[in-house]
CSV table of C-alpha atoms and ligand atoms in Angstrom, one decimal:
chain,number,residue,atom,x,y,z
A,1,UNK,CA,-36.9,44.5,-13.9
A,2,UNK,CA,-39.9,44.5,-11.4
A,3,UNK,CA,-43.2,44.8,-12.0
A,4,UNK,CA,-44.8,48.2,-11.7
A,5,UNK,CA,-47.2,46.8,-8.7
A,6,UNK,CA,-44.5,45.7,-6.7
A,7,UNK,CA,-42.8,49.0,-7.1
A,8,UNK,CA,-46.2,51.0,-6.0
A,9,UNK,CA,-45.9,48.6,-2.7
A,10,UNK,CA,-42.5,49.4,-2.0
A,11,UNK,CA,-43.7,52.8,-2.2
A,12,UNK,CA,-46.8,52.8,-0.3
A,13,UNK,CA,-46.0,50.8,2.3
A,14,UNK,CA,-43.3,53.4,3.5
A,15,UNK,CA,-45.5,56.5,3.1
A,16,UNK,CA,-47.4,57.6,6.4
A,17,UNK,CA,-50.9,59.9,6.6
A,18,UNK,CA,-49.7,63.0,7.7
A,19,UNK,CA,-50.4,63.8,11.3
A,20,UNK,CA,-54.2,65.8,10.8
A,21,UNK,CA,-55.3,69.1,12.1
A,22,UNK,CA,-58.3,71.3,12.8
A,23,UNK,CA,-58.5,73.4,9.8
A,24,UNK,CA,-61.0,75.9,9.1
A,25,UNK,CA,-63.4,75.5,6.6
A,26,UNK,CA,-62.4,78.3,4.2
A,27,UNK,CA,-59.2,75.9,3.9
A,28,UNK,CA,-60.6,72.6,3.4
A,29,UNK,CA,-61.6,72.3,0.0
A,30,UNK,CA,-60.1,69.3,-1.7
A,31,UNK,CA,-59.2,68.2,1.6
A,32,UNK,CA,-59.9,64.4,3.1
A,33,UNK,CA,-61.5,64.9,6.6
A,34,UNK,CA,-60.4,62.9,9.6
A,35,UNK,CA,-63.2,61.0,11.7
A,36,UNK,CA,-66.7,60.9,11.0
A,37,UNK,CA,-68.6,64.6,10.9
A,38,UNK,CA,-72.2,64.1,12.8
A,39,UNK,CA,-74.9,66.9,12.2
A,40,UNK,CA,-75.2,69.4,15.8
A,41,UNK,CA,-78.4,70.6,14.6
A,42,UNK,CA,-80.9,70.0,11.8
A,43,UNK,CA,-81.7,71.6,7.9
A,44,UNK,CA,-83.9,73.5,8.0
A,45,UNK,CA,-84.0,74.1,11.4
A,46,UNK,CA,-87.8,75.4,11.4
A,47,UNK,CA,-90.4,74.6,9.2
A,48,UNK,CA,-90.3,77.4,6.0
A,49,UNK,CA,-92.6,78.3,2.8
A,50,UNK,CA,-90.6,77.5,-0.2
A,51,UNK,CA,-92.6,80.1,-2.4
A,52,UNK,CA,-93.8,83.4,-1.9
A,53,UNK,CA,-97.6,83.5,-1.1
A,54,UNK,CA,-100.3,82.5,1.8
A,55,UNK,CA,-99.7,80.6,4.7
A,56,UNK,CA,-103.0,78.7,5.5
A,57,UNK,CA,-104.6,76.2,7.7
A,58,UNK,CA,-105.3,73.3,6.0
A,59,UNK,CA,-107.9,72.2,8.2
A,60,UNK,CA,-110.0,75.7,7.3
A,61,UNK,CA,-109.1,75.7,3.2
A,62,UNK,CA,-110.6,72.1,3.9
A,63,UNK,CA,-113.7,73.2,5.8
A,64,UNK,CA,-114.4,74.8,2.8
A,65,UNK,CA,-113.1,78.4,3.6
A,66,UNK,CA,-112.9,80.5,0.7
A,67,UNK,CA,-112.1,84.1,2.0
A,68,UNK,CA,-109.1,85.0,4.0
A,69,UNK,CA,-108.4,87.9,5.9
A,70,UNK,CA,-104.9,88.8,5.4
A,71,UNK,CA,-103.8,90.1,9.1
A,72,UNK,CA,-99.7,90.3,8.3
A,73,UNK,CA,-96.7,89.6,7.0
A,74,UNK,CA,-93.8,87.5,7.5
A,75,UNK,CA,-90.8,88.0,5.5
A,76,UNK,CA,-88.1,85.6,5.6
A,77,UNK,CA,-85.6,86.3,8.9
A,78,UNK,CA,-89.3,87.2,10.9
A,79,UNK,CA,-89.6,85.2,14.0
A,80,UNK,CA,-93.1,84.7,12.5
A,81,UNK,CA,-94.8,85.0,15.7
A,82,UNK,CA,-98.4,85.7,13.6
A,83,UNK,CA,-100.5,82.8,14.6
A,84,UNK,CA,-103.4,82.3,11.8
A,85,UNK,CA,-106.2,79.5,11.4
A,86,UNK,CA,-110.0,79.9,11.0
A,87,UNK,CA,-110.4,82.8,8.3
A,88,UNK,CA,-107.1,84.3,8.7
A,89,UNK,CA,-103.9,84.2,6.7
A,90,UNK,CA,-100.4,86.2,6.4
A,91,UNK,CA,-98.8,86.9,3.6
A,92,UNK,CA,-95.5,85.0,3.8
A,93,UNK,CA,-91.6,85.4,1.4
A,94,UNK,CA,-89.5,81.9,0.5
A,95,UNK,CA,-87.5,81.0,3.6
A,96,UNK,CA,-89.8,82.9,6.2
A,97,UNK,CA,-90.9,80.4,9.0
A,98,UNK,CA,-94.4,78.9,9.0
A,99,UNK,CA,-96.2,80.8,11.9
A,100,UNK,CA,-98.4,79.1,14.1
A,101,UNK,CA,-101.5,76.9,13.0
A,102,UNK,CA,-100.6,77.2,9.2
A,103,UNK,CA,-99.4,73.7,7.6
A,104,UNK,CA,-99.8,75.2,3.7
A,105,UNK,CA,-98.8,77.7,1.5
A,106,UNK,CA,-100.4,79.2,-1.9
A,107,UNK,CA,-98.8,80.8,-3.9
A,108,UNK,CA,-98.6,84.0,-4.8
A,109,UNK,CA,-99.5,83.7,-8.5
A,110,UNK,CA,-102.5,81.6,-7.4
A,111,UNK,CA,-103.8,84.2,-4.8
A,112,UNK,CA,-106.4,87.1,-5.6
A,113,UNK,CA,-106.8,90.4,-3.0
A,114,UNK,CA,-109.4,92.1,-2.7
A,115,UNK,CA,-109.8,95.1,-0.1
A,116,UNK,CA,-112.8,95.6,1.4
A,117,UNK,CA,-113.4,98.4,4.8
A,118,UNK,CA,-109.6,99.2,4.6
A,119,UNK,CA,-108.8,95.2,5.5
A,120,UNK,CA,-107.3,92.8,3.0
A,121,UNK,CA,-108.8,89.6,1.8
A,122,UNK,CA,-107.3,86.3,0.1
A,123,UNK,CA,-109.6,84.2,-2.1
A,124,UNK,CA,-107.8,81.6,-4.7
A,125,UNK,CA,-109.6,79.0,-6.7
A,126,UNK,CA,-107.3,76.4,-6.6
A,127,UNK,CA,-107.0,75.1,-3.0
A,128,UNK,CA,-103.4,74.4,-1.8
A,129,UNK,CA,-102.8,70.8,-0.3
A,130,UNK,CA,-102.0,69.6,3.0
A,131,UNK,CA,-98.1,70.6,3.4
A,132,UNK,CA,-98.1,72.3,0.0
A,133,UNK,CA,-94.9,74.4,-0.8
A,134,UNK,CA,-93.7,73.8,3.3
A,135,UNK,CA,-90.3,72.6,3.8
A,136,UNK,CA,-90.6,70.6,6.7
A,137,UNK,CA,-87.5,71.1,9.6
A,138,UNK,CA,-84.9,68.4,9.4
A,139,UNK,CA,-85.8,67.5,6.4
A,140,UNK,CA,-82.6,67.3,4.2
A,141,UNK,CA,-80.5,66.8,7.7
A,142,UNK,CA,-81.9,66.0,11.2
A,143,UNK,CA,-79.8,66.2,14.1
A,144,UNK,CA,-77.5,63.5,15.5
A,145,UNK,CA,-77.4,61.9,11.7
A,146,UNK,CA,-73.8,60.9,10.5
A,147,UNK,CA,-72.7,63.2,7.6
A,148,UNK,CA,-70.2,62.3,6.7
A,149,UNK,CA,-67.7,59.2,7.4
A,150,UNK,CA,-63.7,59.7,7.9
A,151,UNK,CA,-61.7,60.1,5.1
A,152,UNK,CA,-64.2,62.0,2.7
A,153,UNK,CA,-62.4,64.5,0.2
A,154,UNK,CA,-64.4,67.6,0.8
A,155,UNK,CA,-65.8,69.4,-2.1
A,156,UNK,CA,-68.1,72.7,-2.2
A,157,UNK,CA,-71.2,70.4,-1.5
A,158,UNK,CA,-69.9,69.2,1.5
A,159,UNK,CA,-68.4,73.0,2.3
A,160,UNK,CA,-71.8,73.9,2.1
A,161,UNK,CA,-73.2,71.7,3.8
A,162,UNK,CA,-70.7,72.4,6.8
A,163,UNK,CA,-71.4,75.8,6.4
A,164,UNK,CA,-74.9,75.9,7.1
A,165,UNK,CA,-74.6,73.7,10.5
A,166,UNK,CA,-72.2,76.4,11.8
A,167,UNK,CA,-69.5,73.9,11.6
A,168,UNK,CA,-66.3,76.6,10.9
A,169,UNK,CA,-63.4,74.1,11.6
A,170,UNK,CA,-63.2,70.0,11.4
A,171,UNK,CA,-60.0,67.9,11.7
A,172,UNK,CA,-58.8,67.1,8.2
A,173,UNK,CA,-55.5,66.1,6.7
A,174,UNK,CA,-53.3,68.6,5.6
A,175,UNK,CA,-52.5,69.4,1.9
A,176,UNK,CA,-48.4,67.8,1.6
A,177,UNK,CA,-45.6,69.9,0.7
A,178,UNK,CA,-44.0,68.8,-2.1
A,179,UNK,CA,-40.7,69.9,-2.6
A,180,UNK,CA,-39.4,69.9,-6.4
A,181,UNK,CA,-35.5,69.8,-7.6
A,182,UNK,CA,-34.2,68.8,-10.9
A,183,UNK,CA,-30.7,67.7,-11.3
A,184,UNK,CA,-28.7,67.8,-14.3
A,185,UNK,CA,-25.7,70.8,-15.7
A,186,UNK,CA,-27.3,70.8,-18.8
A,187,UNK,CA,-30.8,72.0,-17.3
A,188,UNK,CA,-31.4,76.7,-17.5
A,189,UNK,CA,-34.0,79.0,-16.3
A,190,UNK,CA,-32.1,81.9,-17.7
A,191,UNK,CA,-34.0,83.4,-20.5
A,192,UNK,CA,-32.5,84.3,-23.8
A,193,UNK,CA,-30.5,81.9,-25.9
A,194,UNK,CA,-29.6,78.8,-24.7
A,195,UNK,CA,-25.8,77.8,-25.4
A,196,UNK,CA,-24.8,74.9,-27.1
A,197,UNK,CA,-25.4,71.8,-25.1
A,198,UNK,CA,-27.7,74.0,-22.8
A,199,UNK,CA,-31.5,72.7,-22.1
A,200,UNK,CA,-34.2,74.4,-20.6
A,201,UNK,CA,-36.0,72.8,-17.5
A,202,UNK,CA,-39.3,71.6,-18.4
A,203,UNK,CA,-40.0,69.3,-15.6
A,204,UNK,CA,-40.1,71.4,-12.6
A,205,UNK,CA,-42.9,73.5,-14.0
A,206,UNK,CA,-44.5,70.3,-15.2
A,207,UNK,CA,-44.4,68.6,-11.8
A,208,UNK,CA,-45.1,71.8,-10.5
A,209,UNK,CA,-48.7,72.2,-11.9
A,210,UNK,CA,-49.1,68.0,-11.6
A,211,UNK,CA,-49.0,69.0,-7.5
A,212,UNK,CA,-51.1,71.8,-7.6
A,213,UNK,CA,-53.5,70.3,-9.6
A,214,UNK,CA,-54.0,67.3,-7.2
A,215,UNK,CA,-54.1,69.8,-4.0
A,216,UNK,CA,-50.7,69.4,-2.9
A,217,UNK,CA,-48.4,72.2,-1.9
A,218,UNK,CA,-45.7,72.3,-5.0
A,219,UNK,CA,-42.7,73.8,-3.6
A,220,UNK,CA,-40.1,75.3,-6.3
A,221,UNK,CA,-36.7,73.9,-5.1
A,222,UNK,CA,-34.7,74.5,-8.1
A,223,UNK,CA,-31.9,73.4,-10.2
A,224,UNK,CA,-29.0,70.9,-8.6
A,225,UNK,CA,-25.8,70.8,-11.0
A,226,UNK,CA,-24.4,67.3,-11.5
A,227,UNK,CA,-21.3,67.9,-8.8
A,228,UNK,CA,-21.1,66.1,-5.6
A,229,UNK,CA,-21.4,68.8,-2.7
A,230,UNK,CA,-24.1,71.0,-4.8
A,231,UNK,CA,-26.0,67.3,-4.7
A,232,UNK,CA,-25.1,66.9,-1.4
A,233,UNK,CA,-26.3,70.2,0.1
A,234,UNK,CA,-29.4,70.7,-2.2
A,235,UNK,CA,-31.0,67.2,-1.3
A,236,UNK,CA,-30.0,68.1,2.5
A,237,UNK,CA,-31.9,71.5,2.5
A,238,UNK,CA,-34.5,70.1,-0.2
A,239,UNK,CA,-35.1,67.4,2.2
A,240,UNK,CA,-35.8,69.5,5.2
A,241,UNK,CA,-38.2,71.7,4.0
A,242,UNK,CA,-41.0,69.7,2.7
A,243,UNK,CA,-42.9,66.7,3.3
A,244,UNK,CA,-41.8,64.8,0.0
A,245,UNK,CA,-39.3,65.3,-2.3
A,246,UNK,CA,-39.8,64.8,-5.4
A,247,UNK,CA,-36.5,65.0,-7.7
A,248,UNK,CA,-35.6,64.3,-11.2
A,249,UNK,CA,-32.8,63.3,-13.0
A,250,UNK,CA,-29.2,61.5,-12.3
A,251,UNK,CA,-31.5,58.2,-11.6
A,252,UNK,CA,-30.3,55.9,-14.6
A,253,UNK,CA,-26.7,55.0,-15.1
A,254,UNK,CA,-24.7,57.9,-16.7
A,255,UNK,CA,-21.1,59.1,-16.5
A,256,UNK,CA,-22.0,61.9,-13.7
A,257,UNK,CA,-24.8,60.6,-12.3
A,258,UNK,CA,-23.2,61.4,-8.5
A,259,UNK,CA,-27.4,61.4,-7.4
A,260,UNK,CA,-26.9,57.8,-7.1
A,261,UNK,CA,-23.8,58.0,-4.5
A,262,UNK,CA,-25.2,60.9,-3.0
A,263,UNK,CA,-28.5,59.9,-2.5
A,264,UNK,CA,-27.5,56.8,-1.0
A,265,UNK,CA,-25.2,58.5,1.1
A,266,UNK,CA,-28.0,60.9,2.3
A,267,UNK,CA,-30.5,58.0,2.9
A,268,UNK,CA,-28.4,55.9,4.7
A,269,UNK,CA,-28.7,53.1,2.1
A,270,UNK,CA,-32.3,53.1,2.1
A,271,UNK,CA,-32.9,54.2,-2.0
A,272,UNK,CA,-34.2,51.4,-4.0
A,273,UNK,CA,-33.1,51.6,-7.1
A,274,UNK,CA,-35.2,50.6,-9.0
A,275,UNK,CA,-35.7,48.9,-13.3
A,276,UNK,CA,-39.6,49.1,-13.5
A,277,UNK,CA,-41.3,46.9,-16.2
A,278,UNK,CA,-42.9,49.6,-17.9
A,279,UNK,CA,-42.2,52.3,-20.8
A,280,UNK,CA,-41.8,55.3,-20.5
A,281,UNK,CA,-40.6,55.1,-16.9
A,282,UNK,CA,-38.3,52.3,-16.0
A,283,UNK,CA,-35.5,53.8,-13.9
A,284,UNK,CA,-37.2,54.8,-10.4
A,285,UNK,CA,-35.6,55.8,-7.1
A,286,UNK,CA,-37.5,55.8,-3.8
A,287,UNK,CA,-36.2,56.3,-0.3
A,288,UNK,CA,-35.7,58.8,2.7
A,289,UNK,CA,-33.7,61.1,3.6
A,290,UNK,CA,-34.5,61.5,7.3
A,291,UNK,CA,-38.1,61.6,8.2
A,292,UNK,CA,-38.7,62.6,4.3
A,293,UNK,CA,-39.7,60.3,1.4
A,294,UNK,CA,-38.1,61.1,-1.3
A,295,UNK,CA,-38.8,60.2,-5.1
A,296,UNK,CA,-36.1,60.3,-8.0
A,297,UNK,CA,-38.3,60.0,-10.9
A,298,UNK,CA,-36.4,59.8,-14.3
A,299,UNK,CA,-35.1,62.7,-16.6
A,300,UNK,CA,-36.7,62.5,-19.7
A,301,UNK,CA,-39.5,64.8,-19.3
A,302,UNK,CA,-42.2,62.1,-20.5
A,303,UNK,CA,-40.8,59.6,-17.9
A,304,UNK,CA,-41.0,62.0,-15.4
A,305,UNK,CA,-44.5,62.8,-15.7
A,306,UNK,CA,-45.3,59.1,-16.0
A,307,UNK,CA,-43.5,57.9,-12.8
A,308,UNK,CA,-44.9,61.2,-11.1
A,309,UNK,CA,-48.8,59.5,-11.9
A,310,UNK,CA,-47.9,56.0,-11.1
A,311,UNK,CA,-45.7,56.1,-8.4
A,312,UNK,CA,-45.8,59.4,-6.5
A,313,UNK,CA,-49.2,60.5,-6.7
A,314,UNK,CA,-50.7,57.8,-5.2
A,315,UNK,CA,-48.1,58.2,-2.2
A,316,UNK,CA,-49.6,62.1,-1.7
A,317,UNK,CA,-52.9,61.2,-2.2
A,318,UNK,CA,-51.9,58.7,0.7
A,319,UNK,CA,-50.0,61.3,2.7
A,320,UNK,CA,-53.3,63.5,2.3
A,321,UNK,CA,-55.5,60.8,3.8
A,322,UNK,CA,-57.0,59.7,0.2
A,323,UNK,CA,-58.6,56.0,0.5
A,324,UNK,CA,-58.6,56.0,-3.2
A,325,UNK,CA,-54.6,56.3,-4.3
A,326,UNK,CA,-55.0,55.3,-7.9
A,327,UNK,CA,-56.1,57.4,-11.0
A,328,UNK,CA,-59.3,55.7,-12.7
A,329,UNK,CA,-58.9,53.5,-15.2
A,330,UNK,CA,-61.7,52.6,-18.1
A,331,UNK,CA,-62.3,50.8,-20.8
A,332,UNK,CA,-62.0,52.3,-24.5
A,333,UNK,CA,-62.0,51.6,-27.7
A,334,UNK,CA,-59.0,52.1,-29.6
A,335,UNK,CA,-59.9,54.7,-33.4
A,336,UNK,CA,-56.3,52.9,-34.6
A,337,UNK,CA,-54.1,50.3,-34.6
A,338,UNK,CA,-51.8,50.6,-31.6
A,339,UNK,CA,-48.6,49.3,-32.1
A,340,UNK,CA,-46.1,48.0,-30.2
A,341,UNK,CA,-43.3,45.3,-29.9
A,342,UNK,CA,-43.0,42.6,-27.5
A,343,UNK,CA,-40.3,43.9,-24.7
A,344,UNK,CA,-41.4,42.3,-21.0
A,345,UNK,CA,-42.5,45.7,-20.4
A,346,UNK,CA,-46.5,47.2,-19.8
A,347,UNK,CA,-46.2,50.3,-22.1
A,348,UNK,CA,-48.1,53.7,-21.0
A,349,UNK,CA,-48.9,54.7,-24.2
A,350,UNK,CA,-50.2,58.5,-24.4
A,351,UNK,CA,-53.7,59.2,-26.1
A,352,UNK,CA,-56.7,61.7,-26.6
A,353,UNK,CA,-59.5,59.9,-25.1
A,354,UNK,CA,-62.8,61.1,-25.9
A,355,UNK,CA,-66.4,60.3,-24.7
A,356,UNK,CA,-68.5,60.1,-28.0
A,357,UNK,CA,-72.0,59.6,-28.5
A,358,UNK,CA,-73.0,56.3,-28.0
A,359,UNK,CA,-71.6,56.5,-24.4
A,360,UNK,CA,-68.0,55.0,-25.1
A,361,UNK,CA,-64.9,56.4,-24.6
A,362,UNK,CA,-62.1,56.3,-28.0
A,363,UNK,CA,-58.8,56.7,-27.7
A,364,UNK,CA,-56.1,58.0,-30.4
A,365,UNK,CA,-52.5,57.6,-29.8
A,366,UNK,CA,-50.2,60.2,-30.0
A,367,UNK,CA,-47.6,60.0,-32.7
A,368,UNK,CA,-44.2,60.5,-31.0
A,369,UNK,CA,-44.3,58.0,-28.1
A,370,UNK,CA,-40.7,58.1,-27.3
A,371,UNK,CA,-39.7,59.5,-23.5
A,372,UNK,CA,-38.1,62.7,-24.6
A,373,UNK,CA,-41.4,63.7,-26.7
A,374,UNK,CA,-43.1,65.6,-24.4
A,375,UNK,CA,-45.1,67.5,-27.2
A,376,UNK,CA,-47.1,64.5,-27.9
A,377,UNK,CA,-48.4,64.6,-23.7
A,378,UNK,CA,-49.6,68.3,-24.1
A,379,UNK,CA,-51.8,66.6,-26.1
A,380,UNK,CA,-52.9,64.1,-24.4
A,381,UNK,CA,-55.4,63.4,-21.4
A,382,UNK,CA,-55.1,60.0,-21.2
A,383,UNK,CA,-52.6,57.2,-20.9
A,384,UNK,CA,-53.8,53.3,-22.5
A,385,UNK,CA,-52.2,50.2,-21.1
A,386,UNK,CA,-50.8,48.4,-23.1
A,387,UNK,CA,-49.5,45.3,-21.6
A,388,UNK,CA,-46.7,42.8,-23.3
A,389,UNK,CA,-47.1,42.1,-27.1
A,390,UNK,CA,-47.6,43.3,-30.5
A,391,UNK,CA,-50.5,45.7,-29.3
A,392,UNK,CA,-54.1,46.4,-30.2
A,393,UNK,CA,-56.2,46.5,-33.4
A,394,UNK,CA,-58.6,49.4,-33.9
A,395,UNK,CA,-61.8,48.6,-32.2
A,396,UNK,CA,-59.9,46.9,-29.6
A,397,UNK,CA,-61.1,47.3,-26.0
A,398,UNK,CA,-58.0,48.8,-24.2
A,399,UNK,CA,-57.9,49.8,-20.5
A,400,UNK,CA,-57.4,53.3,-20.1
A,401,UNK,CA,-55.6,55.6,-17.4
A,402,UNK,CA,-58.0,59.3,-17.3
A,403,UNK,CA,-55.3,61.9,-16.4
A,404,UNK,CA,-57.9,64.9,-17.0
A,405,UNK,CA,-61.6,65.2,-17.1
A,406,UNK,CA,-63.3,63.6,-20.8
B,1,AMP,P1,-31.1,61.8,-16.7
B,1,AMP,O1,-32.2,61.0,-16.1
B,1,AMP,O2,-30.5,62.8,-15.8
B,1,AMP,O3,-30.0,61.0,-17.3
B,1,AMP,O4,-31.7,62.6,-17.9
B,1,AMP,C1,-32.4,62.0,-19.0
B,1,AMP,C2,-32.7,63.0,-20.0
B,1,AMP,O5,-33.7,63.9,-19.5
B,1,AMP,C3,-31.6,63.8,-20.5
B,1,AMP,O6,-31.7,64.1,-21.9
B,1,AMP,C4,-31.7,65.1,-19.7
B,1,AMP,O7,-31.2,66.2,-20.4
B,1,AMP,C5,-33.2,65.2,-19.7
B,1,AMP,N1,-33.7,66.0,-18.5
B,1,AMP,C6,-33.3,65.7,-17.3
B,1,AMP,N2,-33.8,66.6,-16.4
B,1,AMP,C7,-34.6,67.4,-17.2
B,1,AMP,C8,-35.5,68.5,-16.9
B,1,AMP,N3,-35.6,68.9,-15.6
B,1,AMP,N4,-36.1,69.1,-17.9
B,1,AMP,C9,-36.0,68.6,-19.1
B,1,AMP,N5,-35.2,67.6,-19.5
B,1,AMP,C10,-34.5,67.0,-18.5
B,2,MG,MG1,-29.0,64.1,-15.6
């Protein structure tokens, strides 16, 4: 057996960025940009009133000015070519640029009008303060400033941010295709009852939405039966249209486990075939085929999600230009006992982890742990480490793997 580490190395240090392209902006979310992003221009590129009201000069409210005439109005895509000062004043609307000579605004609710000889006047009698209510250009983002540095995974802030510097494009990495195939004769899609000996395929769907959820490309490849030239061709077309192969099945030692010979054949003897020192998960397969990493996580549909978060995701999120390859892991506090027996193996042991009051995280293990039990991760958002030994007592501190959001 190796240790899980050393398998993630074998892994990673095979697996390449993919090459990174201008992509436009409506198709970067979740993406990881290439190069640092500097600002063009700067937010907000003119100096605005951030409530509806006056704009004044602060100099004349200060001289003591009390009445205003009121000589236009400038509503918020004006050019706001009204200059004011001395006794005059325009009524202004949120986002509307600050016309010449004002450096204030009151607000509306503040203001009174009165009309006097067909004219409009502005008294108030609480007097606005120097810049009061003026959002001041360049303010959140002045020109030239560096935005954002390479390799940021963009979310809708930074979208937004993008957005409003007229940026419609920037060189990111591109969202991998992962291609997904399940071996086994045992495994159906067809609906209806299953015969005797018959399975349904449950991890294709599973590794299906695991992609998708991290921003990958899941492509459905299908069902390989255990023969040799069904193996043989699938993997070779499998191969060939995707970035990454993911594959499960035929990795551990059974009668018709042809992957092995096939696989090897296909790769040109560059599988490793891996025993990792963990549970659920041990049996691992990791090579190319061509230009194409490919991945044979294990059958059991529990393994197979398990080697999919410790060994391929992280080799994606590479592939996507991630810096950050590894799920988060936290401390908790185990509710029970968590039991376990001493086997040279770390043991991935599915839990509900919940953030309670006080600020800490608990953790529950589910009941069925074995590898075919895939029940007990429905239920479960978390995965606790628990290394070599008889376990952990409740109220145990136990480093915790977050597969989904507290
Ligand atoms: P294998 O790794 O091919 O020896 O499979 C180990 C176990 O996982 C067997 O019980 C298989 O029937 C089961 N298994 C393999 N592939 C799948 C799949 N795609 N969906 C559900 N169970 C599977
Ligand atoms: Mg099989």
């Amino acid at each position: 057996m190796i240790e899980l580490s050393e398998a993630q190395e074998i892994v990673l240090k095979s697996i390449s960025q993919l090459p990174a392209t201008k992509t436009p902006l409506s198709g970067c979310d979740g993406l990881v940009s290439y190069g640092a992003i500097y600002a063009g221009e700067s937010i907000p590129p003119f100096d605005n009133t951030a409530v509806d009201g006056f704009a004044l000069s602060f100099e004349s409210v200060q001289a003591g000015n009390k009445e205003f005439e009121i000589v236009g109005t400038i509503a918020a895509g004006d050019p706001g070519d009204i200059p004011i000062g001395g006794s005059t004043t325009v009524r202004i609307m949120t986002g509307a640029p600050m016309p010449e000579g004002a450096d204030c605004v009151l607000m509306v609710e503040d203001s009174v009008v009165t009309e006097k000889d067909g004219k409009s006047f502005l008294t108030f009698s609480k007097r606005p303060r120097e810049f009061e209510n003026v959002r001041k250009a360049g303010s959140d983002i002045v020109q030239g400033q560096l935005l954002f540095p390479s390799n940021t995974q963009l979310f809708a802030g930074h979208l937004g941010v993008l957005a409003s510097l007229g940026i419609s494009e920037i060189t990111a990495f591109p969202r991998a295709r992962v291609g997904i195939i399940s071996t086994g004769s045992e495994l159906t899609d067809t609906p209806g009852p299953l015969q005797h000996g018959q399975i349904r395929d449950s991890n294709r769907p599973m590794l299906f939405s695991l992609v998708k959820e991290m921003g990958a490309i899941p492509m459905d490849l299908g069902t390989i039966k255990d023969d040799r030239e069904s193996l043989r061709d699938g993997f070779l077309k499998a191969a060939s249209s995707c970035d990454v192969l993911l594959s499960s099945g035929g990795v551990s030692v059974g009668d018709f486990d042809y992957t092995k010979q096939i696989l090897d054949e296909l790769s040109n003897g560059t599988m490793s075939w891996m025993q990792i020192a963990i549970r659920p998960a041990k049996p691992f397969a990791f090579g190319h085929i061509g230009s194409t990493p490919v991945f044979g996580l294990p059958g059991n549909p529990v393994s197979s999600a398990v080697s999919f978060e410790l060994l391929a995701r992280p080799a994606i999120r590479k592939m996507m230009g991630h810096q950050k390859l590894f799920r988060t892991v936290v401390p908790a506090v185990a509710k029970t006992d968590i039991h376990r027996r001493a086997d040279g193996k770390i043991h991935f042991v599915r839990v509900t982890a919940n953030l309670e009051m006080n600020g800490k995280i608990y953790i529950d293990p589910q009941s069925g742990q074995s590898s075919h039990l895939l029940y007990s991760m429905a239920n479960s958002n978390a995965l606790a480490i628990v290394p070599d030994g008889t376990g952990y007592m409740a109220g145990d501190e136990v480093s915790t793997l977050i597969l989904r959001m507290l």
